Coordinates of C-alpha atoms and ligand atoms in Angstrom, one line a residue:
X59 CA -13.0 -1.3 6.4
X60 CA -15.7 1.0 5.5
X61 CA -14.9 4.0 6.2
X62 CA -17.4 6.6 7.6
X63 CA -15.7 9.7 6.7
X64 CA -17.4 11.5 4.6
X65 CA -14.8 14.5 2.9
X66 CA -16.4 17.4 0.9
X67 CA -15.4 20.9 -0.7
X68 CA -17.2 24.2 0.4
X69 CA -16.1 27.5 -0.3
X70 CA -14.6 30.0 2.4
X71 CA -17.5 31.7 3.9
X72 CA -18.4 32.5 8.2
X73 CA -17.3 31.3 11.1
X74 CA -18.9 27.7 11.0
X75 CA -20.4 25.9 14.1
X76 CA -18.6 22.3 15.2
X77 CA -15.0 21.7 14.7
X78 CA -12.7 24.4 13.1
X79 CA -9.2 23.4 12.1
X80 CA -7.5 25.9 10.7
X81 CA -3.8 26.8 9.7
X82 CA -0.8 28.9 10.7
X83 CA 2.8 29.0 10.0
X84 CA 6.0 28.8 12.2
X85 CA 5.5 32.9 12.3
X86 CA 1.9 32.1 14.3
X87 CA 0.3 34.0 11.0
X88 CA -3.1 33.4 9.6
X89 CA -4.6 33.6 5.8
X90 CA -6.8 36.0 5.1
X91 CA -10.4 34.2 5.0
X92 CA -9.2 32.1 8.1
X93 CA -8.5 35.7 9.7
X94 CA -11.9 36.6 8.9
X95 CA -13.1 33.7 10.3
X96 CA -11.4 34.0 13.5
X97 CA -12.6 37.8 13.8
X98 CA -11.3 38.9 17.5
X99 CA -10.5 35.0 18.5
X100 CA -6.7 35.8 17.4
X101 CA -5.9 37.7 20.5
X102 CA -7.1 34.2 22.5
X103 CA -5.4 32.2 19.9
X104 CA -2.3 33.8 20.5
X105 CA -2.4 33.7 24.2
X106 CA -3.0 29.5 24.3
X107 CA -0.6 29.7 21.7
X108 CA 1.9 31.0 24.5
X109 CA 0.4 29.0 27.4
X110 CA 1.4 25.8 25.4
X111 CA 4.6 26.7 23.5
X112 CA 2.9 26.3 20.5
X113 CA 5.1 27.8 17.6
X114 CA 3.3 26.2 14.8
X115 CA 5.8 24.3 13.3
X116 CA 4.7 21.6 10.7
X117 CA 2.6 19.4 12.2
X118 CA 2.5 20.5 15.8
X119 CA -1.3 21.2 17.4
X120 CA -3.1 23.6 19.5
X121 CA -6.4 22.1 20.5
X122 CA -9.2 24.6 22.3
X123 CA -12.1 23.7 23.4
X124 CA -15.4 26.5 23.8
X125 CA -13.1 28.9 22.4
X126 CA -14.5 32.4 23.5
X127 CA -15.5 34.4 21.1
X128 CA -16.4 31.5 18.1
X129 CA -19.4 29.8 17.8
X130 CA -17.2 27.0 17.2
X131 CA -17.6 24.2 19.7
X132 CA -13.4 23.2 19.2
X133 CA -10.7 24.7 17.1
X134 CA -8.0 23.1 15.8
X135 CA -4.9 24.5 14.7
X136 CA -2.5 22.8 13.0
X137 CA 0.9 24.0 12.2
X138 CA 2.0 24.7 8.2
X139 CA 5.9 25.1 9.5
X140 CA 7.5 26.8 6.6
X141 CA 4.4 26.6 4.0
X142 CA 6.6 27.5 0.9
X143 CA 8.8 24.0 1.3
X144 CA 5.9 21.8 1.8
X145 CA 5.6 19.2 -0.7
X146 CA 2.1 17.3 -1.9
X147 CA 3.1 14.3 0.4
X148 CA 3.0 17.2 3.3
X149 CA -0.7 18.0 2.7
X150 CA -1.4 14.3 3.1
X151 CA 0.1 14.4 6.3
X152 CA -1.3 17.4 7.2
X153 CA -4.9 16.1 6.5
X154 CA -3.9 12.8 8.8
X155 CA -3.2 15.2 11.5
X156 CA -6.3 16.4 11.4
X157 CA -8.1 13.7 11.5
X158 CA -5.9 12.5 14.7
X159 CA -7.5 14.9 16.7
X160 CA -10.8 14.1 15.8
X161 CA -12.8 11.8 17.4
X162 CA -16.2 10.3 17.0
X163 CA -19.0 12.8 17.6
X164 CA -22.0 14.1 15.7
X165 CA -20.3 17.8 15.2
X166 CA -19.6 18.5 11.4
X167 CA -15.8 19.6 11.3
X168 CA -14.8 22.2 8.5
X169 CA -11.3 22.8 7.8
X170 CA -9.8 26.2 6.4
X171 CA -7.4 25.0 3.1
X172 CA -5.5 28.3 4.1
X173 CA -1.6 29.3 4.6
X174 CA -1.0 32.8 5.5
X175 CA 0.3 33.1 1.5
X176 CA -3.9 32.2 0.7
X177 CA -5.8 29.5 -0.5
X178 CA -4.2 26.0 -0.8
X179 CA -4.2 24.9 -4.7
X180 CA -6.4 22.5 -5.4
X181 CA -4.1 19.7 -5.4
X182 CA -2.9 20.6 -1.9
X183 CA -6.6 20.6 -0.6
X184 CA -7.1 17.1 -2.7
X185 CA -4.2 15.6 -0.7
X186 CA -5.5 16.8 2.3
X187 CA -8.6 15.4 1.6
X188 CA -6.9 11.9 0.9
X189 CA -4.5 12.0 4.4
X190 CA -8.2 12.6 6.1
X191 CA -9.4 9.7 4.7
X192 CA -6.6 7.5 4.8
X193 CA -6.1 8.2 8.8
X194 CA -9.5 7.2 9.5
X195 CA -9.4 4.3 8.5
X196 CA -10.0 1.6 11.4
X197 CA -10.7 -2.2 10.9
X198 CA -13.0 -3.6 13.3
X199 CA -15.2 -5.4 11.4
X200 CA -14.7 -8.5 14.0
X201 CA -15.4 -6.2 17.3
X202 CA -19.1 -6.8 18.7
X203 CA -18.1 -4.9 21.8
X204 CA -16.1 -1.4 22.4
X205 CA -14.0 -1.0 25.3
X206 CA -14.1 1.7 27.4
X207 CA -12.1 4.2 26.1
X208 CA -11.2 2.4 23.0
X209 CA -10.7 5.0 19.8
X210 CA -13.7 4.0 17.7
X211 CA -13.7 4.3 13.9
X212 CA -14.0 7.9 13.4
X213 CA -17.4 9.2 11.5
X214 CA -17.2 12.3 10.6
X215 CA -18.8 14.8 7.6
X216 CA -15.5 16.8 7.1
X217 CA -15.8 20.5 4.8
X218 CA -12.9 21.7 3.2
X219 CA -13.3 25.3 2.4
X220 CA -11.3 25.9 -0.4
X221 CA -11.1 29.1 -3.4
X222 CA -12.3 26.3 -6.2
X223 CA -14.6 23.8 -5.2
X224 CA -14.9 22.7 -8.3
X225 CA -11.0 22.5 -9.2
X226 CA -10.7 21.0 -5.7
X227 CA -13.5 18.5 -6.4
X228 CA -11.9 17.3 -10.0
X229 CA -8.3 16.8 -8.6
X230 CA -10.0 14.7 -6.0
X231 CA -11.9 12.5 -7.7
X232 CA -8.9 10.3 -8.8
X233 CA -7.4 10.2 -5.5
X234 CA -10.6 9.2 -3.9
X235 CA -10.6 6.2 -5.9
X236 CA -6.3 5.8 -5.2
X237 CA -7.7 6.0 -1.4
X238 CA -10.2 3.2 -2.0
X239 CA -7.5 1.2 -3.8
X240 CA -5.6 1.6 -0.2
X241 CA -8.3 0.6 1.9
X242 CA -9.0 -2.2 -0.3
X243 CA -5.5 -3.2 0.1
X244 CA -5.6 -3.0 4.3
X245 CA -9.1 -4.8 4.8
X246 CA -7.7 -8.1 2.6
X247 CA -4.1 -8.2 5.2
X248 CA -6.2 -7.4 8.1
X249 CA -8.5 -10.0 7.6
X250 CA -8.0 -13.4 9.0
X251 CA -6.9 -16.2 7.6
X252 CA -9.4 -18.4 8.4
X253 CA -12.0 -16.2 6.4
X254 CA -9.1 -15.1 3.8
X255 CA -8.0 -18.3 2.1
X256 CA -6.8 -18.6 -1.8
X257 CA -10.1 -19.6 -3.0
X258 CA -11.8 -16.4 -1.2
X259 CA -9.2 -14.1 -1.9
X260 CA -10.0 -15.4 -5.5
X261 CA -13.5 -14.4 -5.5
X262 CA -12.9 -11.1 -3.7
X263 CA -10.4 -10.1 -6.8
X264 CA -13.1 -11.0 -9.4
X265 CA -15.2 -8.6 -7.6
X266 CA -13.4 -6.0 -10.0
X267 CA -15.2 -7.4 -12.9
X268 CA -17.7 -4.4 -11.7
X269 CA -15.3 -2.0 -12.7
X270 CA -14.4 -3.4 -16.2
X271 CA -11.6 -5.2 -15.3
X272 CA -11.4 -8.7 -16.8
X273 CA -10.6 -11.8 -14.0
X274 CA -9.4 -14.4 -15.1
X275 CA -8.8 -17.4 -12.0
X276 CA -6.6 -20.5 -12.4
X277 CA -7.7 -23.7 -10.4
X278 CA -5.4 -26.1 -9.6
X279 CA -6.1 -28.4 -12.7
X280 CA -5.5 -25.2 -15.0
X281 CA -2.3 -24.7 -13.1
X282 CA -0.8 -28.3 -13.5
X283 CA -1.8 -28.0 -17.5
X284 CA 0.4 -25.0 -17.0
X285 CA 3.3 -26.5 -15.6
X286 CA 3.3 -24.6 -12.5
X287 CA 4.9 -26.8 -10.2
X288 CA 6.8 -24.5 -8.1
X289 CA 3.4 -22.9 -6.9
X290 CA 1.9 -26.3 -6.8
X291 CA 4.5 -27.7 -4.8
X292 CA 4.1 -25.0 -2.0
X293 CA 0.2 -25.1 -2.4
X294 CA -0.1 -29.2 -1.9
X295 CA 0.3 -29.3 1.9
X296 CA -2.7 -27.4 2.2
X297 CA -6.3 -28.7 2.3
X298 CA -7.5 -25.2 0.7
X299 CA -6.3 -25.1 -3.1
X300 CA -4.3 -22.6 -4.3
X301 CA -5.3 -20.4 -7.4
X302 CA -3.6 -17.6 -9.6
X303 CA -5.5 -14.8 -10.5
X304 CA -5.0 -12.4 -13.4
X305 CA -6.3 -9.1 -13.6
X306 CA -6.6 -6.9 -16.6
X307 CA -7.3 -3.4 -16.9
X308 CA -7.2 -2.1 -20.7
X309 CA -7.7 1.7 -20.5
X310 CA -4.9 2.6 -23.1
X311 CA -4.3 2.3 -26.3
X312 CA -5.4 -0.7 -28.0
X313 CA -2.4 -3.5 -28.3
X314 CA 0.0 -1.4 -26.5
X315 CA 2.0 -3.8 -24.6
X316 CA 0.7 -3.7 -20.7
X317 CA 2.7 -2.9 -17.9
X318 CA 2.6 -5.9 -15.2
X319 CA 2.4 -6.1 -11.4
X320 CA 2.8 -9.8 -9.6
X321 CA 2.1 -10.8 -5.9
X322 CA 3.2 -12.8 -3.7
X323 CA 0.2 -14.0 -1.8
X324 CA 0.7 -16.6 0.8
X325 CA -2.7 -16.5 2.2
X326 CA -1.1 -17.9 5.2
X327 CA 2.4 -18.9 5.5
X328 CA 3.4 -21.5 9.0
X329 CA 6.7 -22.3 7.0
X330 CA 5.6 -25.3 6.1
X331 CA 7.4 -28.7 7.1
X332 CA 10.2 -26.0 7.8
X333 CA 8.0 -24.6 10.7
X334 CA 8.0 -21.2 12.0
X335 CA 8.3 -20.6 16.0
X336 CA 5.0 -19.8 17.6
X337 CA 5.9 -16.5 18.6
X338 CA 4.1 -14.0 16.4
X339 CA 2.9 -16.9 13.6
X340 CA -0.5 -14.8 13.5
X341 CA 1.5 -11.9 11.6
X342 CA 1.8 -14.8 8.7
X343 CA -1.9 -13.6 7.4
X344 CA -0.3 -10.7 6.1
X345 CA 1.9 -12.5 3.9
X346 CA -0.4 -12.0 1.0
X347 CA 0.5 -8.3 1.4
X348 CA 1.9 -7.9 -2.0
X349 CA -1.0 -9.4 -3.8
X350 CA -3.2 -7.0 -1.9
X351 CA -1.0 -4.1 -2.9
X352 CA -2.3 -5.9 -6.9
X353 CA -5.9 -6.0 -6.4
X354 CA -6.2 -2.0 -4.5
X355 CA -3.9 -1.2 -7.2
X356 CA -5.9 -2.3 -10.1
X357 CA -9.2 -1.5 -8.5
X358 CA -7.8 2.6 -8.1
X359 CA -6.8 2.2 -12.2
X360 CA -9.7 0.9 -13.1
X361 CA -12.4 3.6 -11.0
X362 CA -10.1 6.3 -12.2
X363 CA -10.3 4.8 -15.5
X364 CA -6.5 5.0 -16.3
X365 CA -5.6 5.8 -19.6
X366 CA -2.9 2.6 -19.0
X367 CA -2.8 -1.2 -20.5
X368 CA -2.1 -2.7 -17.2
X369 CA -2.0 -6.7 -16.0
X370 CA -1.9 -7.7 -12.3
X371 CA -1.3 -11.3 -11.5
X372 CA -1.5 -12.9 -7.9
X373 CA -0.5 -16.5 -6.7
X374 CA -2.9 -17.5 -3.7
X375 CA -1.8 -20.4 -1.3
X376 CA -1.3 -20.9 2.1
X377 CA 1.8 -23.0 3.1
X378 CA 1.0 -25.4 5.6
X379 CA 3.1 -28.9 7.1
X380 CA 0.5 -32.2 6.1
X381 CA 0.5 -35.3 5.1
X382 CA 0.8 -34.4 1.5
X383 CA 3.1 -31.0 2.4
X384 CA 6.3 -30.9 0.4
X385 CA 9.5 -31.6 1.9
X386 CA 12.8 -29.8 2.6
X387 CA 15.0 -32.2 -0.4
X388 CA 12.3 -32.6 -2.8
X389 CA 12.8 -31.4 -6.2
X390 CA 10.0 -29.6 -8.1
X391 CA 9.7 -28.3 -12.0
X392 CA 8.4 -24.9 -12.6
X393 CA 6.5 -23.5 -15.5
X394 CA 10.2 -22.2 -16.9
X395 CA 11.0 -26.1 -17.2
X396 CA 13.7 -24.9 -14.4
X397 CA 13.8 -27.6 -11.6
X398 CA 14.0 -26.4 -7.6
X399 CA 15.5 -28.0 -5.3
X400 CA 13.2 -27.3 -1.6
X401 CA 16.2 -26.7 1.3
X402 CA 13.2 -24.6 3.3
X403 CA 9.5 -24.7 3.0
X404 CA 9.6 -21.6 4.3
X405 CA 11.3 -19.8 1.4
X406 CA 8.1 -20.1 -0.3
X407 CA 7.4 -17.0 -1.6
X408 CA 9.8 -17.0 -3.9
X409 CA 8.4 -20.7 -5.1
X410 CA 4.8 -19.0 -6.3
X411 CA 6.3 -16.0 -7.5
X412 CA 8.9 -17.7 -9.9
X413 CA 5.7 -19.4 -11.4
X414 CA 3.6 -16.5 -11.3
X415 CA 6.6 -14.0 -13.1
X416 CA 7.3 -16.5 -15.5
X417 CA 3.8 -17.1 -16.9
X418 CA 3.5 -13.2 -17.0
X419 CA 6.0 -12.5 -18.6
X420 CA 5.9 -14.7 -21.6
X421 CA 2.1 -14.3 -21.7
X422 CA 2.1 -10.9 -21.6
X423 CA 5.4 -9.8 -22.8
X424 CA 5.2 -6.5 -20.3
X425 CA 7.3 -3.4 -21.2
X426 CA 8.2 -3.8 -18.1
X427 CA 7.1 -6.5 -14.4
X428 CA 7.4 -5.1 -10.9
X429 CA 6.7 -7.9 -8.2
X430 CA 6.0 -7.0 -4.7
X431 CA 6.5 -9.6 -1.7
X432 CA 6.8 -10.1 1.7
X433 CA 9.3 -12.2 0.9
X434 CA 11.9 -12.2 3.9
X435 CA 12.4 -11.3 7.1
X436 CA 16.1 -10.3 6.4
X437 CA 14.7 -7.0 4.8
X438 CA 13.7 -5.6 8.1
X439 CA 17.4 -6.5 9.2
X440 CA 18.5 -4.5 6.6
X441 CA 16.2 -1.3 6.1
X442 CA 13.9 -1.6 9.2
X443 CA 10.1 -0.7 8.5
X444 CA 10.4 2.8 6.4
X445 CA 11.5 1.3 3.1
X446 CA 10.9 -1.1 1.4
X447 CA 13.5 -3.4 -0.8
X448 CA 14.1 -2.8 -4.2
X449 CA 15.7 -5.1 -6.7
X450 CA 16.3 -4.7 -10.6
X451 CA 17.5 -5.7 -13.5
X452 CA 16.7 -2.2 -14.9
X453 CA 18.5 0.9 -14.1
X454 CA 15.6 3.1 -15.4
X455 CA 13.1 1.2 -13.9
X456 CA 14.4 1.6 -10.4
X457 CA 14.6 5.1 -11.0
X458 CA 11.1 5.6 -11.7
X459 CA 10.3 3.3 -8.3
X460 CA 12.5 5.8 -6.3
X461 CA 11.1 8.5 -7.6
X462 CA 7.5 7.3 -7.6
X463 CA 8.7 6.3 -3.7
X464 CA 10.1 9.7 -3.0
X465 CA 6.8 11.4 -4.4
X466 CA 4.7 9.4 -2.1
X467 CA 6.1 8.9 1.1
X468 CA 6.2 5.3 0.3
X469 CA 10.2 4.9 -0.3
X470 CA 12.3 2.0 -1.9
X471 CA 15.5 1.7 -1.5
X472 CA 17.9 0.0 -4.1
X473 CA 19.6 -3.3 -3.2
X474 CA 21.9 -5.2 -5.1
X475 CA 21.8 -8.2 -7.6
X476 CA 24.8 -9.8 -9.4
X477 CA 26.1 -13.0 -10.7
X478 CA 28.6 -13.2 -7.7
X479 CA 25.1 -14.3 -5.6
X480 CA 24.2 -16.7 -7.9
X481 CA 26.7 -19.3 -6.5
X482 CA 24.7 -19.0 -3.2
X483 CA 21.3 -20.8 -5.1
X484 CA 23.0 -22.9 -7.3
X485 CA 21.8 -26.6 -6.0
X486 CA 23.9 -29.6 -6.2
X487 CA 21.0 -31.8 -7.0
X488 CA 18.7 -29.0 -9.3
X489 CA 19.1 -25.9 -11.3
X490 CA 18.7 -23.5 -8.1
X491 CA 18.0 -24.4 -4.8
X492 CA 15.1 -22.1 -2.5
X493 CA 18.1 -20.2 0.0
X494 CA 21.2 -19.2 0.1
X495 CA 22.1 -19.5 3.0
X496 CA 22.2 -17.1 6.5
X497 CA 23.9 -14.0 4.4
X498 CA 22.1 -11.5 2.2
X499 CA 18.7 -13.6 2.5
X500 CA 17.0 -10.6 0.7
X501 CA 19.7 -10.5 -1.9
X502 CA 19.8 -14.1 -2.5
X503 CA 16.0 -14.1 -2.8
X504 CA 15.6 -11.7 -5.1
X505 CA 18.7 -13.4 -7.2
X506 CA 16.4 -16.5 -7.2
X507 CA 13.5 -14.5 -8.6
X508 CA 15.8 -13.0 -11.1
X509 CA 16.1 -16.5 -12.9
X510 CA 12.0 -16.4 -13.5
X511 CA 11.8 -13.3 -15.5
X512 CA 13.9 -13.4 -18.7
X513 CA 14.8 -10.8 -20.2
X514 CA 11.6 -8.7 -18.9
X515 CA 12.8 -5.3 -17.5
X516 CA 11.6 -6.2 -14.0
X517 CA 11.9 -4.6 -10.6
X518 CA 11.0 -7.0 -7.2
X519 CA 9.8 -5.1 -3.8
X520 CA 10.6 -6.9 -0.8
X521 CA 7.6 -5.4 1.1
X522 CA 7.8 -7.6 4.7
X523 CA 8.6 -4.1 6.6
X524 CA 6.2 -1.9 5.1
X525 CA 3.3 -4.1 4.1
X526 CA 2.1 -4.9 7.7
X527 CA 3.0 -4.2 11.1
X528 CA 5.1 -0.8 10.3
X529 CA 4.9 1.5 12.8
X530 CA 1.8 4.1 13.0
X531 CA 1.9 7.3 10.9
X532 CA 0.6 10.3 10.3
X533 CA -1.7 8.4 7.5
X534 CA -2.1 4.6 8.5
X535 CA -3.1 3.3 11.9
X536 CA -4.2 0.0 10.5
X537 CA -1.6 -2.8 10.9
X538 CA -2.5 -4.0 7.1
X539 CA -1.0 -0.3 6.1
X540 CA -1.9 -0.7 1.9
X541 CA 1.3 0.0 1.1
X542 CA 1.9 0.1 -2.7
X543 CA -0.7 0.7 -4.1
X544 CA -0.2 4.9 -3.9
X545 CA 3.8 4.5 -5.1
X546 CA 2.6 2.0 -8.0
X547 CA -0.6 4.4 -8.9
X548 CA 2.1 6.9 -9.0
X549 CA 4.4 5.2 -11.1
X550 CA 2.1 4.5 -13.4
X551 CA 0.7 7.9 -14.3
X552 CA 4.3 8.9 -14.3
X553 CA 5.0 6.8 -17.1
X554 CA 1.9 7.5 -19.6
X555 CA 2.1 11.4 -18.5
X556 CA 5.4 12.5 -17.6
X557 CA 4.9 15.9 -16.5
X558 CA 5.4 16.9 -12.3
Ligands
BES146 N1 6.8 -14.6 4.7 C1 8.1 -14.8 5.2 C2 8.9 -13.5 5.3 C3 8.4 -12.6 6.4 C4 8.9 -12.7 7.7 C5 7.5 -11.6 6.1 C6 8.5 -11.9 8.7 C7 7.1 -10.8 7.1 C8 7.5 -10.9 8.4 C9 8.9 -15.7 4.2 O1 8.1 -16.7 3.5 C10 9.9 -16.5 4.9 O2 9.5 -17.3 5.8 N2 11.2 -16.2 4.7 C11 12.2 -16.8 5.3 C12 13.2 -17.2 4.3 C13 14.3 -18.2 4.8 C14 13.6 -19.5 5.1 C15 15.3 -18.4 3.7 C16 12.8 -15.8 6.3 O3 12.8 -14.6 6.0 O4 13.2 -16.3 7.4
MN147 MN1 7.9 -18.4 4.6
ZN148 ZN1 6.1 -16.2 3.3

């Protein structure tokens, strides 16, 4: 949601009233302007440092409050560790730890972009800037009461003092609008699904027509002249219509093929006919995770104005059991002319998506298609919550994921395809059946999805770990965590500017 965090560059100058955080290493040393700053307070520093076996190792905290001898009202330090191995994913961190230990107030914080070696560059104090915004992040846009004691969305005007301002301020100003892209990503899964349906999530996409990206959306009727009956079939037992939307940023050259990104957005999924147990069925508004990962990610190329020809496509539908819902033995066609044979309603995911890739990749003939999809619970058997899935046909490809993932914080780790799987789908009835059975869900999945894309150099991200409900970090406190949209940002830039 909105957040009211307002992050700015100053240069180093006196000791500043309101919050102070400043840095230190795992030596307890200072930078030079932060010494200034500090003036006699180091003696003090160093004592609480003792009192509280602080040693500042990377990411560890001393809090004091009135300390004597600032004007300062509280001063923060936070711990640099060993500075000279920290990478740029560090600095995010480090600006999320920051903003953990503020809290709501009227007090301006400034924070000193200092290691005892000097000023932090300016991509270091950019980073910063972005794990300060990305930690405050709250969604409570459906709380008309606080509790007691309740963490409120923090509102803050934050001053990084850094050498450059303006060096700091230009290599901000595209990860300001990556950090947007994020947000954007985390308010569509946290949001209900009784205010988040297809034809909503729909509208809310073509709200990036602002930003020059052209929307195109597919009602039902367009989707049927299509063929799409995979997506249709999962879509039907629904009163609220499904819809594909098609995103298209063209910020590189012109008629360079695009680069394309596909999501699985299951608005809502109860498994269908195949019911899912009560327990926990509210988490099944986040299953539109990966299409949310499509729209922050194409609203962060299109504000930074990426120099990138870049398609994102996302099939909306919420998968419900009614009168009209499909049924575990029917067969259905898809838009490949490949016919699917239902075992589960709840394997529908992969339903939408093989409609959704298909249609992508022969309309748009990609250099290369990453899907992302919270597509089964079997990856969370598998890699737990800290990476996600990755599946491809393309060696090189899933090296620039991993790399892109390693860069980031927001891993993926390889998993296998093969034609020995493909004897797990095959249907006795239809081309491919929906499951494969209890073993190597993920794999057999993915397999399925492998039969929708051609020849298109593709890569799948089985994103039901990481999109929602991962455990808290240093950077996301919102169960809708956006994640994504910073690892395919990344990728992207890698791929038009190789340099880092
Ligand atoms: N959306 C679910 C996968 C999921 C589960 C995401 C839990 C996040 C948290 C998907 O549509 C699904 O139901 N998959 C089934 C597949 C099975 C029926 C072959 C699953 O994982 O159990
Ligand atoms: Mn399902
Ligand atoms: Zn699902």
């Amino acid at each position: 949601m909105t957040d009211a965090v307002k992050v700015g560059f100053v240069p180093f100058s006196g000791a500043p009233g309101g919050v102070l955080a400043v840095f230190c290493d795992d030596q307890g040393e200072f930078g030079p302007n932060t010494r200034k700053v500090l003036g006699s307070a180091v003696a003090m520093i160093k004592r609480a440092a003792e009192t509280n076996e602080f040693k500042g190792k990377n990411g560890a905290v001393l809090d004091i409050l009135a300390p004597e001898g600032l004007k300062t009202k509280r001063l923060i330090v936070v711990g640099l560790g060993k500075f000279a191995e920290l990478k740029e994913n560090d600095f995010l961190k480090l600006g999320g730890t920051v903003a953990g230990k503020l809290r709501t107030g009227r007090d301006a914080v400034t924070i000193l972009a200092e290691s005892p070696k000097g000023a932090m560059t300016a991509d270091q104090a950019a980073a910063m800037a972005s794990g300060l915004r990305l930690r405050a992040y709250k969604f409570d846009r459906y709380k008309t009461k606080k509790k007691e004691g309740e963490e409120k969305a923090l509102r803050a005007d934050i001053s990084i003092a850094v050498a450059d301002v303006a060096a700091a301020r230009k290599a901000f100003a595209p990860s300001a609008h990556i950090v947007d892209g994020v947000i954007t990503a985390r308010d569509l899964v946290n949001e209900p699904p009784n205010v988040l349906f297809p034809v909503e999530f729909a509208r809310r996409a073509s709200q990036l027509r602002k930003l020059g990206v052209a929307v195109e959306v597919l009602d039902v009727p367009a989707m049927r002249k299509l063929g799409m009956g995979a997506l249709l079939g999962v879509a039907q037992g629904s009163t609220r219509p499904g819809r594909t939307v098609i995103m298209r940023w063209n910020g590189g050259k012109r008629g360079d093929q695009p680069l394309a990104f596909v999501g699985k957005g299951v608005c809502f999924d109860t498994g269908g006919i195949s019911i899912k147990p009560a327990g926990s069925m509210e988490d099944m508004k986040g299953d539109m995770g990966g299409a949310a990962c499509v729209v922050g990610l194409m609203q962060a190329l299109a504000s930074r104005k990426a120099k990138a020809n870049v398609v994102g496509a996302i099939g909306l539908v919420e998968n419900m059991p009614d009168g009209n819902a499909q049924r575990p033995g029917d067969i259905v066609t898809s838009m490949s002319g490949q016919t699917i044979e239902i075992i589960n309603t709840d394997a529908e995911g992969r339903l939408v998506l093989a409609d959704v890739l298909w249609y992508v990749a022969k309309k748009f003939k990609p250099k290369f298609m990453i899907d992302l999809a919270t597509l089964t619970g079997a990856i969370m058997v598998a890699l737990g919550t800290e990476y996600a899935g990755l599946f491809s046909n393309n060696d090189e490809l899933a090296g620039r994921l991993i790399k892109a993932g390693l860069a980031t914080g927001e891993r993926v780790w390889r998993m296998p395809l093969g034609p020995e799987y493909d004897k797990l789908i095959d249907s006795q009835f239809a081309d491919v059946k929906n499951t494969g059975g209890r073993h190597g869900g993920s794999i057999t999945a993915a397999q399925f999805l492998q039969r929708f894309v051609d020849s298109t150099p593709w890569a799948h991200l089985d994103v039901a770990g990481t999109a929602m409900g991962a455990p808290k970090t240093d950077i996301n406190q919102s169960w809708g965590s956006g994640f994504g949209v910073r690892l395919l940002d990344r990728l992207v830039t890698d791929y038009y500017e190789p340099k880092r």
